[in-house]
Structure formats: C-alpha cells, structure tokens
PDB file of C-alpha atoms in Angstrom:
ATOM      1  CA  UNK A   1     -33.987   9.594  -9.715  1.00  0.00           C
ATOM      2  CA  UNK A   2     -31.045  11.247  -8.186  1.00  0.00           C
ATOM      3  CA  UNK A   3     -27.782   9.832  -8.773  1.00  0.00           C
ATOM      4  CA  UNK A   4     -25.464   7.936  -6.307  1.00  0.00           C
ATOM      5  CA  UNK A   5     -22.451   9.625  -5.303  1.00  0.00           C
ATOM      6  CA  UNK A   6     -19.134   8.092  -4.679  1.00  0.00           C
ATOM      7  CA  UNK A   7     -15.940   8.697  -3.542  1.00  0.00           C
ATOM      8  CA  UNK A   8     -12.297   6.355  -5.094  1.00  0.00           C
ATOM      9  CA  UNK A   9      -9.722   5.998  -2.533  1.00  0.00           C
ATOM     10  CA  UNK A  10      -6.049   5.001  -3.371  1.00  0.00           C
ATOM     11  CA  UNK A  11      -4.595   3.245  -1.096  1.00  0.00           C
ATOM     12  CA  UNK A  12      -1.060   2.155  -0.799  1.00  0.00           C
ATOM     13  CA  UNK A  13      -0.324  -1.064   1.650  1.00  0.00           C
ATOM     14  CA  UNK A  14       3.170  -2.001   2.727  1.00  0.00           C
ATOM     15  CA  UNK A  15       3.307  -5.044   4.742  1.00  0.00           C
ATOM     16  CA  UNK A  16       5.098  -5.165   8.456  1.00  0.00           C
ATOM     17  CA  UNK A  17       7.976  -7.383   6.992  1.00  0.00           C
ATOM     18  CA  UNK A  18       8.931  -4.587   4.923  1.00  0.00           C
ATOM     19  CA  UNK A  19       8.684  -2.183   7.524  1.00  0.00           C
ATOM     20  CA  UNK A  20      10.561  -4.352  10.344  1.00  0.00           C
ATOM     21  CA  UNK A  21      13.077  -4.620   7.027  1.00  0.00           C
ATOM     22  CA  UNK A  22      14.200  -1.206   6.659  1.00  0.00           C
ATOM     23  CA  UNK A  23      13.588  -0.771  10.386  1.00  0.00           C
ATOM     24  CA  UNK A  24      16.250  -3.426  11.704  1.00  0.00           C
ATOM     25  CA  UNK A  25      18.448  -1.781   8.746  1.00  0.00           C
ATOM     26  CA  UNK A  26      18.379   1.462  10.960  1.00  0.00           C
ATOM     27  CA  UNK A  27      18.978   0.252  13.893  1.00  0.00           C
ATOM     28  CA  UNK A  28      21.839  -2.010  13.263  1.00  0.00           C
ATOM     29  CA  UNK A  29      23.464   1.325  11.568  1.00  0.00           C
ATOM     30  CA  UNK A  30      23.238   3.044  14.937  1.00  0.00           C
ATOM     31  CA  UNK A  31      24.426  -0.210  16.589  1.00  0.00           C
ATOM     32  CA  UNK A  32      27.278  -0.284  14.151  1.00  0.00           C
ATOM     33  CA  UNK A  33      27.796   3.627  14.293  1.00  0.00           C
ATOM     34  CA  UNK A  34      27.549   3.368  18.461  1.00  0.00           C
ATOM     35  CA  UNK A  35      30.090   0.450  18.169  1.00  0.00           C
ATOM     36  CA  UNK A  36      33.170   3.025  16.747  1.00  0.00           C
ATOM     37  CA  UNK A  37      32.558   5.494  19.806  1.00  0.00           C
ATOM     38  CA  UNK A  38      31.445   8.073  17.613  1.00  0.00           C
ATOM     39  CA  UNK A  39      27.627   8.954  18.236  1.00  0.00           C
ATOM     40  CA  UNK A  40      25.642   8.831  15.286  1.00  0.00           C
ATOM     41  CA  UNK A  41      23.420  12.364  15.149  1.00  0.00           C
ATOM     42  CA  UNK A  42      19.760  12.657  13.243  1.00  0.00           C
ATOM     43  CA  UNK A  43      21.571  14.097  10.006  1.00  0.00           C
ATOM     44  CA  UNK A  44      24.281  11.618  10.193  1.00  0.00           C
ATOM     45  CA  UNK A  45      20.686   8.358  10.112  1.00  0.00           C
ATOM     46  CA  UNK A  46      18.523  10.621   7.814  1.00  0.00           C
ATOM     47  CA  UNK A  47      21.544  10.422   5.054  1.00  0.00           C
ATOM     48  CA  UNK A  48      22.019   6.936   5.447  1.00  0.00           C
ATOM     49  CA  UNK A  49      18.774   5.453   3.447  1.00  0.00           C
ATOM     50  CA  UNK A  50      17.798   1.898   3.770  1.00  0.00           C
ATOM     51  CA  UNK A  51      18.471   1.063   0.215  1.00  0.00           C
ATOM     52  CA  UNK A  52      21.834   1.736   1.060  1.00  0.00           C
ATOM     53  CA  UNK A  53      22.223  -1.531   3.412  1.00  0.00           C
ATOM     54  CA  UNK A  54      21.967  -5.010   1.785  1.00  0.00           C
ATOM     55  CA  UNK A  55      20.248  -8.305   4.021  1.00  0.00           C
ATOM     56  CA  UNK A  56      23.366  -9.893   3.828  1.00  0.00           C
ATOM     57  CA  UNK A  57      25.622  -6.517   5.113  1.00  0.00           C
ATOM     58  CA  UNK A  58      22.580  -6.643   8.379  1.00  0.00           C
ATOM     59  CA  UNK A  59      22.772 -10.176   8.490  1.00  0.00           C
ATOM     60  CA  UNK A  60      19.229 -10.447   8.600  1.00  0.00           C
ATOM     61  CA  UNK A  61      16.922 -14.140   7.637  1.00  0.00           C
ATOM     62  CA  UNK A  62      14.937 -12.918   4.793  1.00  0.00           C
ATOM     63  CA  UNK A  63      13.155 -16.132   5.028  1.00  0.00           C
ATOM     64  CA  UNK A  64      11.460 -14.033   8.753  1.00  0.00           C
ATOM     65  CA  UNK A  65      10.235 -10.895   6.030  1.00  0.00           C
ATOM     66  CA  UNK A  66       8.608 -12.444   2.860  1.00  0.00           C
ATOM     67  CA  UNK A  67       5.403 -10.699   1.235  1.00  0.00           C
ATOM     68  CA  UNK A  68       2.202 -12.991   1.174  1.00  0.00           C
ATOM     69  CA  UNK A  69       1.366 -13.293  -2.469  1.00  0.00           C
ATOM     70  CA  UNK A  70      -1.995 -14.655  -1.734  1.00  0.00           C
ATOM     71  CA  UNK A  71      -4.357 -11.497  -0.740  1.00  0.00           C
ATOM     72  CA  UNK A  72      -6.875 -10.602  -2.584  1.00  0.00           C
ATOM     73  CA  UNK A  73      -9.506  -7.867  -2.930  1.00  0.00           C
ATOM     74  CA  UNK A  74     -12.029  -9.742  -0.646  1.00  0.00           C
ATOM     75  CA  UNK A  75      -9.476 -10.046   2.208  1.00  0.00           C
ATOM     76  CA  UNK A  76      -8.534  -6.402   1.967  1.00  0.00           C
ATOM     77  CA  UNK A  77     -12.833  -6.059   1.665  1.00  0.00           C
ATOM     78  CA  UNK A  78     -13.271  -7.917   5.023  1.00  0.00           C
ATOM     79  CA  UNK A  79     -10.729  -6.314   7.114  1.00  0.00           C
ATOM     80  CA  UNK A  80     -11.699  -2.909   6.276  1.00  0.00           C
ATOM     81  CA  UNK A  81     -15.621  -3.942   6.975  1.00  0.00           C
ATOM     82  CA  UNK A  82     -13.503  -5.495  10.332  1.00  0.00           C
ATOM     83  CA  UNK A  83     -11.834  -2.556  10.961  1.00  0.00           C
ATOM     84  CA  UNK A  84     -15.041  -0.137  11.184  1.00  0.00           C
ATOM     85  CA  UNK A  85     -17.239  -2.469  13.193  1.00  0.00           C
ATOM     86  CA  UNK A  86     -14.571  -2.664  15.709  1.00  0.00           C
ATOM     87  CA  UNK A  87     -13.373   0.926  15.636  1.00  0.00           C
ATOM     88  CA  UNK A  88     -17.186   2.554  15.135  1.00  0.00           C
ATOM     89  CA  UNK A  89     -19.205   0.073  16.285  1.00  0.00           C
ATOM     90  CA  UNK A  90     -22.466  -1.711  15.226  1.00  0.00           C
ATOM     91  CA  UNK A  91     -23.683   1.268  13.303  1.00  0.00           C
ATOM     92  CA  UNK A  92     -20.588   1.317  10.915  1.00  0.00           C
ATOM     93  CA  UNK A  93     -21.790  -2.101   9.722  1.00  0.00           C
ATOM     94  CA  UNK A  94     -24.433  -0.414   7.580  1.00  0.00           C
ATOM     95  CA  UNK A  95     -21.892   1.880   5.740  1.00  0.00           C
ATOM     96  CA  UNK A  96     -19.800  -0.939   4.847  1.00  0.00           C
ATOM     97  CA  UNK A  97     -22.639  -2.419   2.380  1.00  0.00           C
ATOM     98  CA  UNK A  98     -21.559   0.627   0.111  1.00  0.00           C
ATOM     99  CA  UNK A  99     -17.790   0.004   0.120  1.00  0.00           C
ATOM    100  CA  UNK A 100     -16.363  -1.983  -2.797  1.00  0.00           C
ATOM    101  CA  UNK A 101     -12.631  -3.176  -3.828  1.00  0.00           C
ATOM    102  CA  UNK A 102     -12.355  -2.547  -7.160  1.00  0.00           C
ATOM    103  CA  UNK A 103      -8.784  -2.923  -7.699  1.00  0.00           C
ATOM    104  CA  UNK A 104      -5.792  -4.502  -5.642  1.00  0.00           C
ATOM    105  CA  UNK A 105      -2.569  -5.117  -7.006  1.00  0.00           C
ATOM    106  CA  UNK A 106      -0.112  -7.689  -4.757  1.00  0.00           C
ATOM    107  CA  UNK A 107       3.130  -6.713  -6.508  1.00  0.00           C
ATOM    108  CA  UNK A 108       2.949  -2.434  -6.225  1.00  0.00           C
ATOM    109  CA  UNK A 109       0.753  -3.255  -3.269  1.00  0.00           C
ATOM    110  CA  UNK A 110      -1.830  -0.577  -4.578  1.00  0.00           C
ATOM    111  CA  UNK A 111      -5.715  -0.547  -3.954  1.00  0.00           C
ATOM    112  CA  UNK A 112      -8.468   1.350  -5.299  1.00  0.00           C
ATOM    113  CA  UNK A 113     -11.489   1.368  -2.710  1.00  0.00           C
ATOM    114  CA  UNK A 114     -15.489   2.607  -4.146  1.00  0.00           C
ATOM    115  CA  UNK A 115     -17.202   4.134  -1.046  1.00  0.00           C
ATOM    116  CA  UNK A 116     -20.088   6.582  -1.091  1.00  0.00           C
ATOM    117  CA  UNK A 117     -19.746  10.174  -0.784  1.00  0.00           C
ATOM    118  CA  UNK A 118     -21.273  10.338   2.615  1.00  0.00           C
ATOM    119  CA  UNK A 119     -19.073   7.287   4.312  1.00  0.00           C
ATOM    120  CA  UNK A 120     -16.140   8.610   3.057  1.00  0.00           C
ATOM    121  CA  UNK A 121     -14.192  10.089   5.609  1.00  0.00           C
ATOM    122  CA  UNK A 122     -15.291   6.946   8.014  1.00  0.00           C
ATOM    123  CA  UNK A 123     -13.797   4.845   5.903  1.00  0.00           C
ATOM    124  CA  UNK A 124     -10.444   6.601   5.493  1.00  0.00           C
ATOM    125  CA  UNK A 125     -10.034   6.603   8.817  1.00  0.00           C
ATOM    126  CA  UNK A 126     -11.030   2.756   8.990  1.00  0.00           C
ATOM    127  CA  UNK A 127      -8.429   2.153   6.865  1.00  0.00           C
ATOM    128  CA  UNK A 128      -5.646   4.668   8.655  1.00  0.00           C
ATOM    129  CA  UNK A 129      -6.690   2.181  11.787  1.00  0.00           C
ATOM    130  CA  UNK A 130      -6.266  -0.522   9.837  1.00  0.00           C
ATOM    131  CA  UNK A 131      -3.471  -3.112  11.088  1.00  0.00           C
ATOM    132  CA  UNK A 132      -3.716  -6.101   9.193  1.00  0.00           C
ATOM    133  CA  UNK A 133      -4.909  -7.874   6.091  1.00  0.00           C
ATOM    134  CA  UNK A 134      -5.737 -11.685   6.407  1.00  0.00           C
ATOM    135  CA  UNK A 135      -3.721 -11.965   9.504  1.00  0.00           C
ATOM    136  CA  UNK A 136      -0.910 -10.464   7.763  1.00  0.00           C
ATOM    137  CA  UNK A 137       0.649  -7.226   9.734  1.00  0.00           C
ATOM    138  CA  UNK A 138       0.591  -4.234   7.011  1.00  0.00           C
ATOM    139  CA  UNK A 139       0.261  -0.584   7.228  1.00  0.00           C
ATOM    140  CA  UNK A 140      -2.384   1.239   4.792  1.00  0.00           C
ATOM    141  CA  UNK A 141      -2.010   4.505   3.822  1.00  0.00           C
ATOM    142  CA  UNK A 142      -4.533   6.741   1.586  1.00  0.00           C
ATOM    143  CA  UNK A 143      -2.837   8.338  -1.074  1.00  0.00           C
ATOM    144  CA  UNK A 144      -5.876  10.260  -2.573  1.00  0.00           C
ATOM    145  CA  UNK A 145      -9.500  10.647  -2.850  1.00  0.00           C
ATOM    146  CA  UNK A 146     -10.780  10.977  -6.266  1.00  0.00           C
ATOM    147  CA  UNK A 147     -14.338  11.910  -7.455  1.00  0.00           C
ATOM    148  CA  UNK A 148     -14.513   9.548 -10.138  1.00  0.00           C
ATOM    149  CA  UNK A 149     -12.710   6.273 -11.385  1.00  0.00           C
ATOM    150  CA  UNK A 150     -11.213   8.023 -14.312  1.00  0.00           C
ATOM    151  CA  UNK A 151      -9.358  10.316 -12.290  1.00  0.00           C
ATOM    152  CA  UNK A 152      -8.317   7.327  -9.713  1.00  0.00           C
ATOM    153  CA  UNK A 153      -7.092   5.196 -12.262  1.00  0.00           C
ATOM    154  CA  UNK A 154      -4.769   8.339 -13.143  1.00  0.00           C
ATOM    155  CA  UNK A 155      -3.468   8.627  -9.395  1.00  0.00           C
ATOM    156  CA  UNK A 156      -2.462   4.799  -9.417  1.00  0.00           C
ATOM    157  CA  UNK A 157      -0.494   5.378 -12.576  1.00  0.00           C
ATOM    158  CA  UNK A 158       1.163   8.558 -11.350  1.00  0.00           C
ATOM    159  CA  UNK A 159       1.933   5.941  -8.237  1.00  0.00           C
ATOM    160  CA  UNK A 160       3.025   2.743 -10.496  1.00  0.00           C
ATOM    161  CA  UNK A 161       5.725   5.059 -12.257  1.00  0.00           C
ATOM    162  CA  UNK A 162       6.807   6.812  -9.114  1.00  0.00           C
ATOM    163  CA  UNK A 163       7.717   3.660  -7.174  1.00  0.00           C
ATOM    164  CA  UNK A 164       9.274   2.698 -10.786  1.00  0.00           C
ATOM    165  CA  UNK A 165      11.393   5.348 -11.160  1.00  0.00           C
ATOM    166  CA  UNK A 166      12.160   5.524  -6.952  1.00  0.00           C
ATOM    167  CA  UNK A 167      12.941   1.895  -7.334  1.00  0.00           C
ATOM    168  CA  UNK A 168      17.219   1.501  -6.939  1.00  0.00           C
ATOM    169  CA  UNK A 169      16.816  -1.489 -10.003  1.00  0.00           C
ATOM    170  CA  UNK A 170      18.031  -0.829 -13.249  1.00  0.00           C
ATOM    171  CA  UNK A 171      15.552  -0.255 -16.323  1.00  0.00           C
ATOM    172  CA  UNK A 172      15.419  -3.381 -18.124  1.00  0.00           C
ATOM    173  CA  UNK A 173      13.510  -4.437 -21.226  1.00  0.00           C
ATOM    174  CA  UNK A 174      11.692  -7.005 -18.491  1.00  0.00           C
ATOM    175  CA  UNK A 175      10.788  -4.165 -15.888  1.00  0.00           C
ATOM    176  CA  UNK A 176       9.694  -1.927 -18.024  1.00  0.00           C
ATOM    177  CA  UNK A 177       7.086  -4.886 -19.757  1.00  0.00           C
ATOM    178  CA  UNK A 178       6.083  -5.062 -15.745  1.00  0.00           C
ATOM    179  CA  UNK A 179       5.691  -1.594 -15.399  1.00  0.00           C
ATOM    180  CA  UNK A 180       3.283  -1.799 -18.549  1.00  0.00           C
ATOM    181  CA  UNK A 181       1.515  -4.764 -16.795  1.00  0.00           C
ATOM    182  CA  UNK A 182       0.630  -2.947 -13.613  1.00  0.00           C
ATOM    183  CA  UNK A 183      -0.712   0.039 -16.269  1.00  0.00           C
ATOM    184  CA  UNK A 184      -2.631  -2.477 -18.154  1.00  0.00           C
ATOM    185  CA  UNK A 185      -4.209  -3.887 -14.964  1.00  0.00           C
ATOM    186  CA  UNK A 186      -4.941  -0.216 -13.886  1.00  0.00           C
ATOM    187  CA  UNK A 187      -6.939   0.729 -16.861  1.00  0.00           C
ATOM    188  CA  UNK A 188      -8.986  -1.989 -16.917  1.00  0.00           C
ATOM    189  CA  UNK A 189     -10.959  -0.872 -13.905  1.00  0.00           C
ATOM    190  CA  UNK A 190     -14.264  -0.467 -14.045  1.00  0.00           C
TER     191      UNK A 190
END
C-alpha cells in the first residue's frame, strides 16, 4: 500500500482591523507631516513605524478595530474550501476533502493547514485569495510549507518567538508564561 503524501502549511492571518490600524496611523502622519508645509518623502514614512503612533495620538475609536475572538479551525476550514470553489471552480471541491486544520491559534493568529502533496500549490493560492474568515475581513499569508508536522510545528515556534521578541511590550513573568502557552499548544499537534 503506498503511503499518502502531505504537505503542512503555516499560515499567518492578520485581520483587516489591524491592517486599517496601522494603515490610518500612516496616513494621518502624512496628513500631519503635509499640515507643517514640509512634504513628507518615502524615507522620511518608512522611518516612522506604526508602533511609534499610539490610538489616542491618531485619535482613532478602537471600539471600530477589535479582533473577533470567536474563530475557530472549522471557520478558517470552510472559507478556504469557499475560497477554491469560487476561485477554481466545481472541480476544486474534490481537493478540498483532503485539506484539514490542524491547528489555529486566535491570539498569535497562526494556522497550521494538512493538504496533500498533489493539492498543494492550489491551496496556497486559495488561501493567498483568501479575504475573509467568518465574515470577518483578514489577510492570510503562507509562511512555509513543511513536509511533515514535526518540522511545521518547528516553523510556528520559530514564528511564536519572533512576534515575541518583535513585540514593543516589555518581558514580563506573565508574557513570557503566554509565550510558553502558545508553545505548549504548538506541540501538541498531531
């Protein structure tokens, strides 16, 4: 019996509200930059990062950009299998018997996605299509493709301590038991 192949896709998904966030930061910088007379130039807005620019500096409702806490791996499932059928058509509905969610994460936002071998590159591009989760706008991006879950599971933790260590918060003793959860979680995939 020959043994079925399969392919583990990371996927990163940052929702529109954060987007639109760090967006709106940029341009009310070139509004505010326009506003002395001086015009801003592209090296002047790439050293100006968003982390840079508080909410309450933009005077922005972050009630409007608020990330939905309940999505889970079987709305992420259906929009993908969504996604295909309306990008590929009828025939793509056949490849999406073999995909499977196997890990989604609502706080780093991180997915891990079983496909076969052979559907592989359909579904990454699925998912590059993709533009929303459960009615919620997001933006999914594939981080890697791994040939096993072992070496998957290793991507997402290089991921879960880059966005740690990228992140502008301070280490604390309760971020860095969070940052342990999120491992945890990771290594208990299957």
């Amino acid at each position: 019996m020959v043994r079925h192949k399969s392919r583990w896709l990371l996927i990163r998904i940052e929702y529109e509200s954060e987007v639109k966030n760090i967006s709106r930061r940029d341009i009310t910088a070139t509004a505010t930059n326009a506003s002395s007379s001086t015009a801003p130039t592209d090296s002047h807005m790439a050293s100006k990062s968003p982390s840079t620019f508080s909410s309450s500096q933009q005077g922005l409702d972050t009630t409007l950009f608020q990330k939905p806490t309940e999505l889970f791996r079987i709305h992420l499932y259906h929009s993908i299998r969504c996604t295909m059928e309306d990008a590929f058509g009828i025939a793509a509905c056949g490849i999406t018997e073999d995909i499977q969610v196997v890990f989604y994460n609502t706080d780093t936002g991180l997915a891990i996605v079983k496909v076969s071998r052979d559907s592989c590159n359909l579904v990454r591009s699925a998912i590059t299509i993709m533009m929303q989760v459960n009615n919620v706008p997001m933006v999914a991006t594939v981080i890697s493709t791994n040939g096993s879950v072992r070496t998957a599971k290793l991507a997402a933790i290089r991921e879960i301590k880059r966005m740690f260590r990228e992140s502008d918060a301070v280490p604390t003793q309760e971020r860095l038991k969070k940052l342990e959860e999120h491992m945890d979680q990771v290594h208990c995939v299957e």
